[in-house]
mmCIF file of C-alpha atoms in Angstrom:
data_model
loop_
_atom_site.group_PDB
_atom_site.id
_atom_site.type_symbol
_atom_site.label_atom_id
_atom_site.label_comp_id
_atom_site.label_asym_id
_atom_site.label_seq_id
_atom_site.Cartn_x
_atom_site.Cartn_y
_atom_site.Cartn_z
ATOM 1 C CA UNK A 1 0.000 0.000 0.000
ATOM 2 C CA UNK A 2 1.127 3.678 -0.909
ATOM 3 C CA UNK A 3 0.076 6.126 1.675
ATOM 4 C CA UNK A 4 -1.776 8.645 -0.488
ATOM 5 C CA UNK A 5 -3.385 12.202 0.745
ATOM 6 C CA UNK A 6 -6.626 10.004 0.194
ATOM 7 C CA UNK A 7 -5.873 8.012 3.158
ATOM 8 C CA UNK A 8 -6.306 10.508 5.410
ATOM 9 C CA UNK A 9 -10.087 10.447 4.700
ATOM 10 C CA UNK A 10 -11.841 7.961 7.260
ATOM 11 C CA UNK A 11 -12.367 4.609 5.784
ATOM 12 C CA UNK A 12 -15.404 2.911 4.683
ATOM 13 C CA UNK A 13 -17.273 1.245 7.775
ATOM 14 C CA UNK A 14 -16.264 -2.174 8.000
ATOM 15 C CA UNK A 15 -17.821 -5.775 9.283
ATOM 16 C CA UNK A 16 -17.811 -6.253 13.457
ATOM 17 C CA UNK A 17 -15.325 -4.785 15.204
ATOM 18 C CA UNK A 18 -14.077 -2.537 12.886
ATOM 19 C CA UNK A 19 -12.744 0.738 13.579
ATOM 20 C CA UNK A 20 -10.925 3.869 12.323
ATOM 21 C CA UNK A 21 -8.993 5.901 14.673
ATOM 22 C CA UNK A 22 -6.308 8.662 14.670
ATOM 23 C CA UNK A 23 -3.880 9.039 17.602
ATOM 24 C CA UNK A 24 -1.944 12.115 18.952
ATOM 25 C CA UNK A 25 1.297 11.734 21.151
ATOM 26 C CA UNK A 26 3.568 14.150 22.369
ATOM 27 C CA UNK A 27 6.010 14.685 25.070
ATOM 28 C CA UNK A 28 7.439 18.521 26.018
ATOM 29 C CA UNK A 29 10.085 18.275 28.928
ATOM 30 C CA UNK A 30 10.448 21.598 29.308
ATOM 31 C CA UNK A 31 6.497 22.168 29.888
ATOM 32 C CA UNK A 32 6.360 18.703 31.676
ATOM 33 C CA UNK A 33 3.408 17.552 29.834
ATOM 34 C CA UNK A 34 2.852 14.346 28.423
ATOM 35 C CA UNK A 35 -0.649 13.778 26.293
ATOM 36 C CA UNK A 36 -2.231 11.084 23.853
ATOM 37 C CA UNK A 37 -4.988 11.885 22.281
ATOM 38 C CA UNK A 38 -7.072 9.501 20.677
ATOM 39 C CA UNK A 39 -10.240 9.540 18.422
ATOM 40 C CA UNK A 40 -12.337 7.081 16.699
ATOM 41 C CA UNK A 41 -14.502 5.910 14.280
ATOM 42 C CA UNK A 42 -17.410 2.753 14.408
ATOM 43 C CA UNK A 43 -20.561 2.050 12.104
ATOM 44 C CA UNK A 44 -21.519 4.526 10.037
ATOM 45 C CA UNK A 45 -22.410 7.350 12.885
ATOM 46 C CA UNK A 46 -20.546 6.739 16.236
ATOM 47 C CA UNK A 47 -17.234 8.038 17.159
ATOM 48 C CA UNK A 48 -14.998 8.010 20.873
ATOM 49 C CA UNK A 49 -12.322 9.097 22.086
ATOM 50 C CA UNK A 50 -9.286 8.783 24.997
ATOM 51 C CA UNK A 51 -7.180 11.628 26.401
ATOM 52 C CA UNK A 52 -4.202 11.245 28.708
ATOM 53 C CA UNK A 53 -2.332 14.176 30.006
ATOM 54 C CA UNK A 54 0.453 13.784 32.212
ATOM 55 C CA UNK A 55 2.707 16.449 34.635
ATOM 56 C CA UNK A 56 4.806 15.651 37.533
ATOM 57 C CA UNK A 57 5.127 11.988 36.431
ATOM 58 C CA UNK A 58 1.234 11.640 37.299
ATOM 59 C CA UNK A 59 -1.979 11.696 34.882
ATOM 60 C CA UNK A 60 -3.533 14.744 35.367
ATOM 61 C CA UNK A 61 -6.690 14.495 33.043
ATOM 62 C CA UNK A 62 -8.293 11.042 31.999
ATOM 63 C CA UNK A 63 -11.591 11.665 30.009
ATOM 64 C CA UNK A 64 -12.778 8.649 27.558
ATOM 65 C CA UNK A 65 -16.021 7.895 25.625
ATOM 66 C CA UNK A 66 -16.682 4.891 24.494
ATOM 67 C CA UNK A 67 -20.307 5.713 21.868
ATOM 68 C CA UNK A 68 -21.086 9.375 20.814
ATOM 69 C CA UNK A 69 -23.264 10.271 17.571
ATOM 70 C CA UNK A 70 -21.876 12.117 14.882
ATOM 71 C CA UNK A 71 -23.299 13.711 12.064
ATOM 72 C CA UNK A 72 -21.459 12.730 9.495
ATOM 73 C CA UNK A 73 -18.171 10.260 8.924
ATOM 74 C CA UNK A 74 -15.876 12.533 9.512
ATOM 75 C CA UNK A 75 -12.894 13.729 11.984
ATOM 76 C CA UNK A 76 -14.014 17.008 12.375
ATOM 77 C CA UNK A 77 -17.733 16.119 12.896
ATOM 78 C CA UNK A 78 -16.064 14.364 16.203
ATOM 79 C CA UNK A 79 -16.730 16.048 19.637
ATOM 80 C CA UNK A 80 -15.623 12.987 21.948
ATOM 81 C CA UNK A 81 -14.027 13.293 25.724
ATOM 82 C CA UNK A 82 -13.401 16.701 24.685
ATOM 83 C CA UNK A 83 -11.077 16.182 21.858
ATOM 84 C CA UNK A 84 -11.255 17.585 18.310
ATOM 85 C CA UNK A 85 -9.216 17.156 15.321
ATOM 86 C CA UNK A 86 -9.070 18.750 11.852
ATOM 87 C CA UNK A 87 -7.150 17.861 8.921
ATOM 88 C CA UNK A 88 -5.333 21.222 7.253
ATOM 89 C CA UNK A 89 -3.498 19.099 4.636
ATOM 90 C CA UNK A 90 -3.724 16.130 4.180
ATOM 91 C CA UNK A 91 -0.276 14.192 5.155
ATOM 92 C CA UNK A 92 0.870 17.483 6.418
ATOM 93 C CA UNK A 93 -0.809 19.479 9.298
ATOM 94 C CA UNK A 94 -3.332 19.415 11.515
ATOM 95 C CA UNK A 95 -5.365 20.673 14.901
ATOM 96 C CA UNK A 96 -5.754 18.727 17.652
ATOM 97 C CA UNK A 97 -7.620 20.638 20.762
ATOM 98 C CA UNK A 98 -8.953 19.422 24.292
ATOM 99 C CA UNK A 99 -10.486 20.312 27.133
ATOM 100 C CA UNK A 100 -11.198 18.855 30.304
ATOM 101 C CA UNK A 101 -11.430 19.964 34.229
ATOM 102 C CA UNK A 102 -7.715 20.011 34.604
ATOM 103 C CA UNK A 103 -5.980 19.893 31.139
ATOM 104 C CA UNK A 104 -6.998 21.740 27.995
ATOM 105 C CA UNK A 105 -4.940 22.678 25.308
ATOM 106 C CA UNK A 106 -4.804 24.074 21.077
ATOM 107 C CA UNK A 107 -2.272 22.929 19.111
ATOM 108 C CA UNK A 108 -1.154 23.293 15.423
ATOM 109 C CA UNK A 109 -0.108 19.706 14.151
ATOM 110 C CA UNK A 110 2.871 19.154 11.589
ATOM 111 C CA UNK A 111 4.503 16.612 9.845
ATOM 112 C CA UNK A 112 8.241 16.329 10.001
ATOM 113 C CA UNK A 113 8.260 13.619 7.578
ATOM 114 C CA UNK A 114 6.470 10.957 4.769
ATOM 115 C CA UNK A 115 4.359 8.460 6.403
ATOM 116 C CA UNK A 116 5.748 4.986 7.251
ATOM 117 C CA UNK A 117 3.081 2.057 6.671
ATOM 118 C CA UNK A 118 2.515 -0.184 9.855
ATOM 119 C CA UNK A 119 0.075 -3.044 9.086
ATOM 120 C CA UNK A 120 -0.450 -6.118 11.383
ATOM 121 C CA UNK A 121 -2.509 -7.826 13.332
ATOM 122 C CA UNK A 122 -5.566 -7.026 11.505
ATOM 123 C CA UNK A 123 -4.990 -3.517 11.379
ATOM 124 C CA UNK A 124 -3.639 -1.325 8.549
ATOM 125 C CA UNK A 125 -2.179 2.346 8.810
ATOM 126 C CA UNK A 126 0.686 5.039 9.030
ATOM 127 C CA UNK A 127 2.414 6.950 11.303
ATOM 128 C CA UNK A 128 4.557 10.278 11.031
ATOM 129 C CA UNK A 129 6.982 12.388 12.896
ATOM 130 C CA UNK A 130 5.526 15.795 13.835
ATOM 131 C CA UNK A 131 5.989 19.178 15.539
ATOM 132 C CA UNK A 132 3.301 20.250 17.944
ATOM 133 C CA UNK A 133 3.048 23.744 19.068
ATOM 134 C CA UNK A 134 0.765 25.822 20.980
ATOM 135 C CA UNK A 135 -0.780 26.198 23.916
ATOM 136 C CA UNK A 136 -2.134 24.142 26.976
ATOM 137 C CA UNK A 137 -3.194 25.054 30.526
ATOM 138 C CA UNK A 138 -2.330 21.461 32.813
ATOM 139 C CA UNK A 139 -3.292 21.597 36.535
ATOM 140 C CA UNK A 140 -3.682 25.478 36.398
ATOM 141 C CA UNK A 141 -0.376 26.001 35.222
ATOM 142 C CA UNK A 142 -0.330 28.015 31.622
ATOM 143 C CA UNK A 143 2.519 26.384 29.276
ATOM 144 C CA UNK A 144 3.642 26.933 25.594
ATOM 145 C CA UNK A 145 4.431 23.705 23.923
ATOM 146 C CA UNK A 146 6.804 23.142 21.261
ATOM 147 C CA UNK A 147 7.955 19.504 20.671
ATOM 148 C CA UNK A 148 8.235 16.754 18.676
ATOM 149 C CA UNK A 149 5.589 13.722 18.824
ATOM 150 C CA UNK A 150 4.015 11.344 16.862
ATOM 151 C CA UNK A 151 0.284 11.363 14.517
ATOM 152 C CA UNK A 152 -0.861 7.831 13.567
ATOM 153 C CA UNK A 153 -4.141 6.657 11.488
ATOM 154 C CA UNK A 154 -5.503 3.256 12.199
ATOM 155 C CA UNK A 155 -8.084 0.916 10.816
ATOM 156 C CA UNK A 156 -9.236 -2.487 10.374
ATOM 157 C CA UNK A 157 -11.023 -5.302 12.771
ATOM 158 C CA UNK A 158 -8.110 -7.070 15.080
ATOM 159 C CA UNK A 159 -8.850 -10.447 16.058
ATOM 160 C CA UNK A 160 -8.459 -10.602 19.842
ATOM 161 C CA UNK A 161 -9.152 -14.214 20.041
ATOM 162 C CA UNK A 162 -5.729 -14.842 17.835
ATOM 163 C CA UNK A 163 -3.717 -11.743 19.577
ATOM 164 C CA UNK A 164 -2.343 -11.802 23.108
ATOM 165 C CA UNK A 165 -1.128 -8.276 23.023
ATOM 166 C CA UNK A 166 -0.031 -5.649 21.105
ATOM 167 C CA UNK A 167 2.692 -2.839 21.270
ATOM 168 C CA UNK A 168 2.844 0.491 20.151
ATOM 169 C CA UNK A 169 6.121 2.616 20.298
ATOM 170 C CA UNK A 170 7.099 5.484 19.002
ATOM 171 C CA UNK A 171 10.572 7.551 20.042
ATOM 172 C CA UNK A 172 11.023 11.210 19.519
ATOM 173 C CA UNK A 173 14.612 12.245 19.620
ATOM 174 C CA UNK A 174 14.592 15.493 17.323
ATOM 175 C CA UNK A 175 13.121 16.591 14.370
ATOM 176 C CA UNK A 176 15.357 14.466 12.464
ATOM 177 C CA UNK A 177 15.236 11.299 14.088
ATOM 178 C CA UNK A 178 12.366 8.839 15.690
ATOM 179 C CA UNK A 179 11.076 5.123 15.587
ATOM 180 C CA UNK A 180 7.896 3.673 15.363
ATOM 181 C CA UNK A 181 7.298 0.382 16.299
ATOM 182 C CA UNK A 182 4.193 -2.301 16.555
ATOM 183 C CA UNK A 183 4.401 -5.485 17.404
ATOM 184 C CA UNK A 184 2.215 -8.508 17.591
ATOM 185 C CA UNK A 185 2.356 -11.568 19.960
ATOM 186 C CA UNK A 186 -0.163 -14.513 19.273
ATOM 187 C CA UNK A 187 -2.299 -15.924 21.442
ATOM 188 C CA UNK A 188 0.080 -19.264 22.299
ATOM 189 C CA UNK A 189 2.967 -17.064 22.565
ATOM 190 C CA UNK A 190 4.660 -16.036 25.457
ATOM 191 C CA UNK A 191 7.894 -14.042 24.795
ATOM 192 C CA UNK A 192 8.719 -11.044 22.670
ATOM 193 C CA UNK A 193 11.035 -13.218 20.094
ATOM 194 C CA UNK A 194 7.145 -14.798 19.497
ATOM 195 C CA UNK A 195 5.970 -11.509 18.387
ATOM 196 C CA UNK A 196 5.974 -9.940 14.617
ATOM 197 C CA UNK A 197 7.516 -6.795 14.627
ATOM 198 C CA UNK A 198 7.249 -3.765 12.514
ATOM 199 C CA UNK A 199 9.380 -0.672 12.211
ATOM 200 C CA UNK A 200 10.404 2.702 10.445
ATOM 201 C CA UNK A 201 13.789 4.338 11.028
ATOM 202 C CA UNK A 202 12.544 8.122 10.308
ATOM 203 C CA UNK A 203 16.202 10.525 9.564
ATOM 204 C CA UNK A 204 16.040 13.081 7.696
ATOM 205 C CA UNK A 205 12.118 13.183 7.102
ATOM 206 C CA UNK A 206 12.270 10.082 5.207
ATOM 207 C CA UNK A 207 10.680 6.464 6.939
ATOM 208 C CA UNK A 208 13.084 4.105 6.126
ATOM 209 C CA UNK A 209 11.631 0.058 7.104
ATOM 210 C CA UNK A 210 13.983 -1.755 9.244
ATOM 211 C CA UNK A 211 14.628 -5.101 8.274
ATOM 212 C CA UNK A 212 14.969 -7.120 11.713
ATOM 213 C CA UNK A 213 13.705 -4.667 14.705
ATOM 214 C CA UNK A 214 14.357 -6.057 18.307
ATOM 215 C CA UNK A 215 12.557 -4.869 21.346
ATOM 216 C CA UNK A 216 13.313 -5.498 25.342
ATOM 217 C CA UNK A 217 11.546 -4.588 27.979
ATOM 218 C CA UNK A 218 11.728 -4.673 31.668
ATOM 219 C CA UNK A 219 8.751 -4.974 33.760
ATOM 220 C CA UNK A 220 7.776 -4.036 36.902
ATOM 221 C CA UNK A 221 5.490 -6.307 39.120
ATOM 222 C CA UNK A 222 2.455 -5.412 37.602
ATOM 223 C CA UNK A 223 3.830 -6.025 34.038
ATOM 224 C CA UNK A 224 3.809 -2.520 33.209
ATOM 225 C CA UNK A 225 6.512 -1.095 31.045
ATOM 226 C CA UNK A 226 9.913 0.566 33.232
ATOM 227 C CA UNK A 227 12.479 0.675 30.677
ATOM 228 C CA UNK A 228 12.843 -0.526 27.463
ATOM 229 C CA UNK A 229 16.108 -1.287 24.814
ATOM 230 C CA UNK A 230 16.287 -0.940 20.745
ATOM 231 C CA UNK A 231 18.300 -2.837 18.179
ATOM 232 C CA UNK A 232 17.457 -1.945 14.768
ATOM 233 C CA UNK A 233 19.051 -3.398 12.011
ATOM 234 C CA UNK A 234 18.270 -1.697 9.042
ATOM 235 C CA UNK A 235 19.788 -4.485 6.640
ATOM 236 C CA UNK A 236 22.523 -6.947 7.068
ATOM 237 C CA UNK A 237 25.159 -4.616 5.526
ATOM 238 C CA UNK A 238 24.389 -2.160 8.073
ATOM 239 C CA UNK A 239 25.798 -1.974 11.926
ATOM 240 C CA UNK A 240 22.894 -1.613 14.139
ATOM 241 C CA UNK A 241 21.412 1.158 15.226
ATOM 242 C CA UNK A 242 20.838 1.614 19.137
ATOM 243 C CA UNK A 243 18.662 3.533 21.810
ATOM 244 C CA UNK A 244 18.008 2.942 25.495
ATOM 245 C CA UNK A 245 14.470 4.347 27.557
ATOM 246 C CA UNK A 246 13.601 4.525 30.709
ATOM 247 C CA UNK A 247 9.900 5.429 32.229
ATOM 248 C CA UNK A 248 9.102 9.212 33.203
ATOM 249 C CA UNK A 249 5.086 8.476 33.297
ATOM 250 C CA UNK A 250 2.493 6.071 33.101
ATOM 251 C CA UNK A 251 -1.144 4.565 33.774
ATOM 252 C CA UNK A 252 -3.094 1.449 33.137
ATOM 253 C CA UNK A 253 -6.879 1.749 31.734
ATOM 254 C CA UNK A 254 -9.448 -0.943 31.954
ATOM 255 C CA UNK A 255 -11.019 -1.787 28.958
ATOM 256 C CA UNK A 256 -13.230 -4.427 29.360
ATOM 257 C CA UNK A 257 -11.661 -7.376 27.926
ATOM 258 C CA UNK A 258 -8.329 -5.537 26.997
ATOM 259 C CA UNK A 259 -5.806 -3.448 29.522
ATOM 260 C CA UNK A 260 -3.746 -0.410 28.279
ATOM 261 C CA UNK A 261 -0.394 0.172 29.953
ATOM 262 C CA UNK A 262 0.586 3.723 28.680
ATOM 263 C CA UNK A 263 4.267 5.236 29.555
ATOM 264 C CA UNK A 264 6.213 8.103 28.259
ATOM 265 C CA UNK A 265 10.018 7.235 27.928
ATOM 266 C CA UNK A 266 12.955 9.515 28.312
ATOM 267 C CA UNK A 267 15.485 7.969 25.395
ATOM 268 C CA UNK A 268 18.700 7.780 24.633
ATOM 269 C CA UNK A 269 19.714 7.501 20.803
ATOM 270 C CA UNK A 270 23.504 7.815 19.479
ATOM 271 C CA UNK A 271 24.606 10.426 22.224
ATOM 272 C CA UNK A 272 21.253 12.273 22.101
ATOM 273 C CA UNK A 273 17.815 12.637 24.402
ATOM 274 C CA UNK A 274 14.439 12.544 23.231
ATOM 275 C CA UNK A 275 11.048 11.479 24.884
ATOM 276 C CA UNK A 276 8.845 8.960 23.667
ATOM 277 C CA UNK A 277 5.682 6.935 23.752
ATOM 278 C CA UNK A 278 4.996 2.894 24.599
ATOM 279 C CA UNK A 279 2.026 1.178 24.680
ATOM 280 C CA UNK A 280 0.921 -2.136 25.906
ATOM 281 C CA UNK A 281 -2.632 -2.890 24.822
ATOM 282 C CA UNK A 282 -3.070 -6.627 26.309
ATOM 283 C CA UNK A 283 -5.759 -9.111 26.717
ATOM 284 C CA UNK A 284 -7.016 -10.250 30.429
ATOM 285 C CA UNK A 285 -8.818 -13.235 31.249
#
């Protein structure tokens, strides 16, 4: 699949269990705010959506709906646990606002590079490397933010009774470099070297696919993420390419049948810092 400006358009509805969703993440060290937002698309008229906003290495807001109407199939017909999105150009910029009790915040969207196709598990999609800027108030504190994150665009109908989990990662490290990661573990596996594994190298603005990505993680007693290692190699001509995170924030949601351990990582890439994003989304009984 090319990623097209078309793509950016919500897809048709699709059998049961399908959705569409575009997701937000962003991480400004300086501000100390942490956010994913989250909004979706089921059936022909009902949307939801999930924001997270983090300061002081605590959430701050947590405001999800699971089944709002909507006028029309479209992301800016969405008004959904206070988030709203528009699409300025298509692959290129974007608005994402919220506003709860104790976060809001406005923020122009923009990509820092191409898209990188991540299919699996029953889901296909993209995500980019962006710039976020604007505004935010978090716990009554006023803050500019200006920072690098992450826009991705989902869809499809994942088969829960053939996944055990899946992980989403995405690290931030400048304008000019990041990683985005998802990987798949079936239901009779047990280890990460049982999972598929997807991921885009992004330097320079371009995505570039990595041919054999490898993925650690150390737990804590809860299984919740605390730190996490990279080795990507690109091809087998190429040396590996390294990074190292370790866990600034983090919650787990219950979702029914599924459990979402989110955490913002502090990284360390080739002598550099960045912040970035990893998500456990895991089945339960």
């Amino acid at each position: 699949m090319t990623i097209g400006p078309e793509h950016e358009d919500p897809r048709p509805p699709g059998g049961e269990g399908f959705s569409d969703a575009v997701t937000f993440s962003f991480g400004d060290e300086d501000a100390d705010v942490y956010a994913v937002a989250r909004v979706g698309l089921s059936g022909e008229t009902s949307a939801s959506g999930l924001g997270l906003v983090f300061r002081g290495g605590e959430p701050v807001a947590v405001q999800a709906d699971g089944a709002v109407d909507v006028t029309e199939r479209a992301w800016e017909a969405i008004d959904a646990a206070g988030l709203s999105t528009t699409v300025e150009r298509p692959l290129e910029a974007w608005t994402l606002s919220f506003a709860s009790d104790d976060a809001t915040f406005d923020l122009k969207v923009e990509a820092l590079s191409a898209p990188g196709e991540m299919a699996d598990g029953g889901m296909d999609g993209y995500d980019q490397l962006c710039r976020f800027t604007g505004d935010a108030t978090v716990a009554g504190t006023r803050v500019t933010i200006d920072c690098v994150g992450q826009r991705g665009h989902s869809w499809g109908a994942p088969d829960w009774e053939q996944m055990a989990l899946a992980r989403t990662l995405g690290v931030w490290i400048g304008e000019d470099l990041g990683v985005s990661l998802l990987a798949i573990r079936p239901a009779d596996g047990d280890r990460h070297d049982h999972e598929s594994v997807a991921a885009y190298l992004y330097e320079g603005g371009e995505p570039v696919r990595v041919e054999d990505p490898r993925l650690s993680t150390g737990y804590d007693g809860e299984q919740r993420q605390r730190r996490a290692g990279l080795e990507l190699w690109i091809d087998e001509e190429t040396p590996a390419r390294r990074a190292a995170g370790e866990v600034i924030c983090g919650t787990s949601l219950d979702l029914g049948r599924l459990r979402l351990d989110c955490a913002f990582l502090r990284w360390h890439m080739e002598g550099r810092e960045g912040i970035g994003r990893y998500d456990i989304l895991r089945r339960v009984g």
